[in-house]
PDB file of C-alpha atoms in Angstrom:
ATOM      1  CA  UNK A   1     -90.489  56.064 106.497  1.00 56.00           C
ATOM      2  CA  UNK A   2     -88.873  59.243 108.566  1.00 64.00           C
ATOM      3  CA  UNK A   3     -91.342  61.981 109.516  1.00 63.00           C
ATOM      4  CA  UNK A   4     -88.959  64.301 107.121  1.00 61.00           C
ATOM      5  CA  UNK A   5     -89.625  61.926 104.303  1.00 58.00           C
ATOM      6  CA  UNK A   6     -93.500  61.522 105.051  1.00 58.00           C
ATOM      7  CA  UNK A   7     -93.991  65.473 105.039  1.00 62.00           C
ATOM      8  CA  UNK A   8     -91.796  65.622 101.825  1.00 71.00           C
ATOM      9  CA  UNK A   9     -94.972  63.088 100.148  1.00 83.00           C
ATOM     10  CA  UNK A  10     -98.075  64.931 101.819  1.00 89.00           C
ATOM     11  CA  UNK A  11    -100.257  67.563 100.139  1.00 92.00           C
ATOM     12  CA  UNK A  12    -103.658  69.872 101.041  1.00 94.00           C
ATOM     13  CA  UNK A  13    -106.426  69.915  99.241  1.00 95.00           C
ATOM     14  CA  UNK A  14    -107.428  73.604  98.812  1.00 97.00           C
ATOM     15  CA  UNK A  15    -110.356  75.477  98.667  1.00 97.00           C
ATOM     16  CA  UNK A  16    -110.415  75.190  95.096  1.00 97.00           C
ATOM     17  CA  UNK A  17    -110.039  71.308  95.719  1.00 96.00           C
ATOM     18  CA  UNK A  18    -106.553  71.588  94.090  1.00 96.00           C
ATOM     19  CA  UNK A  19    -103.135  69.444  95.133  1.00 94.00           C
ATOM     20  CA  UNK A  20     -99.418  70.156  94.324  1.00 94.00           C
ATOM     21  CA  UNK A  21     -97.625  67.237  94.324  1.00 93.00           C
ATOM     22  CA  UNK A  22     -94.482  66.988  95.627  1.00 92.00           C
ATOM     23  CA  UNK A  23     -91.692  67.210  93.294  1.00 91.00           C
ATOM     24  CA  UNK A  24     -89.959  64.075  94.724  1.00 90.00           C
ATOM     25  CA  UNK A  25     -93.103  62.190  94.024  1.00 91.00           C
ATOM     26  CA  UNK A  26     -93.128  63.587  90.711  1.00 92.00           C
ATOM     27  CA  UNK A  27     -89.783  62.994  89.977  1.00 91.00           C
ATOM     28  CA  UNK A  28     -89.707  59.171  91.333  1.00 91.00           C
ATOM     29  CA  UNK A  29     -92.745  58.056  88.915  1.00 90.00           C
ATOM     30  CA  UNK A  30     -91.011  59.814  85.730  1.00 87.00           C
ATOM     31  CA  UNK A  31     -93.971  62.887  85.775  1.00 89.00           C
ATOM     32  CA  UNK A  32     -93.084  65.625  83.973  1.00 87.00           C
ATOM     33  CA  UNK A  33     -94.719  69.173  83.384  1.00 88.00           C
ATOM     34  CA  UNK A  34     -97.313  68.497  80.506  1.00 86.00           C
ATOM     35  CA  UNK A  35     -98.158  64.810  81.502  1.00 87.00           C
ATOM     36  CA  UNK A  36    -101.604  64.637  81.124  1.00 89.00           C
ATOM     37  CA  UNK A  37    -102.854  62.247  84.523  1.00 93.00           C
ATOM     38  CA  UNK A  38    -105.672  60.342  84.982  1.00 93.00           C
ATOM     39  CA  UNK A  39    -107.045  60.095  88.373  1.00 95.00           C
ATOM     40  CA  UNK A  40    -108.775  56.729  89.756  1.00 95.00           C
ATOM     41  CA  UNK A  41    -110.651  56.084  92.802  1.00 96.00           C
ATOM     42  CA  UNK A  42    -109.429  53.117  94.135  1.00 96.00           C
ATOM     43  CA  UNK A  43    -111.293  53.058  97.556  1.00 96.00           C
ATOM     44  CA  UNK A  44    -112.322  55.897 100.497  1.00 97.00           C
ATOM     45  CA  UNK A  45    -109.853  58.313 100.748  1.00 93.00           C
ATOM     46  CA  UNK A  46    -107.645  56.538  97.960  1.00 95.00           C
ATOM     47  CA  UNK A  47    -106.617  57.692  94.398  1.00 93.00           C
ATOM     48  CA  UNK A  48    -104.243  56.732  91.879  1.00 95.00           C
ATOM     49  CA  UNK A  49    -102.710  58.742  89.031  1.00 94.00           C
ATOM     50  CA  UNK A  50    -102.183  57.191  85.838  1.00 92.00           C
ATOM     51  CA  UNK A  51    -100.010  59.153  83.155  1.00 88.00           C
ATOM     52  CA  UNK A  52    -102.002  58.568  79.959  1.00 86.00           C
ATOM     53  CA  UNK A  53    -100.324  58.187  76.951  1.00 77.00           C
ATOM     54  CA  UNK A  54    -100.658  60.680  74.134  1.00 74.00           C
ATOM     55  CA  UNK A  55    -101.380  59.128  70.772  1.00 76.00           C
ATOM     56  CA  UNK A  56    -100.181  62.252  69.339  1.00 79.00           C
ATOM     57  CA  UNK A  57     -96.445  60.616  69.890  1.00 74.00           C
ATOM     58  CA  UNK A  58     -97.932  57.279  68.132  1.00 75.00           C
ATOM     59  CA  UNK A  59     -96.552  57.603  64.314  1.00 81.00           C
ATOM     60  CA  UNK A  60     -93.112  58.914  65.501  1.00 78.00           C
ATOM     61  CA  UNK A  61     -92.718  56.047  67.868  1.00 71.00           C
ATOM     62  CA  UNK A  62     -93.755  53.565  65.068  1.00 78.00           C
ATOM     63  CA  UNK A  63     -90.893  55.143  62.674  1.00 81.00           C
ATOM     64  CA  UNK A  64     -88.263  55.231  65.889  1.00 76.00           C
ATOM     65  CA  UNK A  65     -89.429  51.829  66.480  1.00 70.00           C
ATOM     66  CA  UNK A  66     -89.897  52.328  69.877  1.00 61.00           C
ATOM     67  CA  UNK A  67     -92.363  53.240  72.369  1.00 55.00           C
ATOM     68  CA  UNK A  68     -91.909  56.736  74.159  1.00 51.00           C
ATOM     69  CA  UNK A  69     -95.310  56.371  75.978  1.00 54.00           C
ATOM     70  CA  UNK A  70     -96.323  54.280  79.203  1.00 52.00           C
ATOM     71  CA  UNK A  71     -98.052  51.804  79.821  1.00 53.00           C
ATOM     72  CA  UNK A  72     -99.917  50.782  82.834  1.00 49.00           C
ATOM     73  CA  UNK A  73     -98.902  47.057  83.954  1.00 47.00           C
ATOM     74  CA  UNK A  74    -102.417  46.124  85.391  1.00 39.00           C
ATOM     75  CA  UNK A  75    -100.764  43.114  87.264  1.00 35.00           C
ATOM     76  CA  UNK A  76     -99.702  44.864  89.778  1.00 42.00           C
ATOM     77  CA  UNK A  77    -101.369  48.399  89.118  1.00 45.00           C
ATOM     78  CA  UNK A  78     -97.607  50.084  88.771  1.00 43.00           C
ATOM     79  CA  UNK A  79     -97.018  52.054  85.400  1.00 41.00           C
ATOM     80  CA  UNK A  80     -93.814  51.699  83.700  1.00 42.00           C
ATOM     81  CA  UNK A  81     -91.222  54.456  83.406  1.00 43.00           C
ATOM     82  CA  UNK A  82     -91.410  55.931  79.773  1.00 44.00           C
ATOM     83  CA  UNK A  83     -88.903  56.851  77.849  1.00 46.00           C
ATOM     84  CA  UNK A  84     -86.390  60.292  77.118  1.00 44.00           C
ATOM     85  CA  UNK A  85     -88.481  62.386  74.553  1.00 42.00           C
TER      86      UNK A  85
END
């Protein structure tokens, strides 16, 4: 990874103990304003986000007859990309 591309996927926590993510990041894992993230410790120092799915969207995906949410492919802890709304 290029030091351009490393600073482009690093973040500070503030004094408020707030992040931005980068939009790149955001972008590459299908995040979009109004995903609602869960965060996991996974060990010191290490998180993962996992978009949660809304079950709000549940009876119009069951008429569509498809899913517009994610799911989160515990194999190998990577969580599919969702859908166009």
């Amino acid at each position: 990874m290029t030091a351009e591309v490393e600073r482009e996927r690093t973040t500070t926590v503030s004094s408020k103990n707030q992040i931005t993510l980068p939009v790149a990041a955001l972008r590459e894992a299908g995040v979009a304003p109004g995903d609602r993230l869960r965060v996991e410790v996974v060990s010191d120092g290490v998180f993962r986000l996992v978009r949660e799915r809304d079950p709000w969207w549940d009876p119009f995906e069951k008429l569509a007859g498809f899913d517009l949410g994610v799911t989160t492919a515990e194999a190998g802890g990577v969580a599919s990309a969702r859908g166009s709304r």
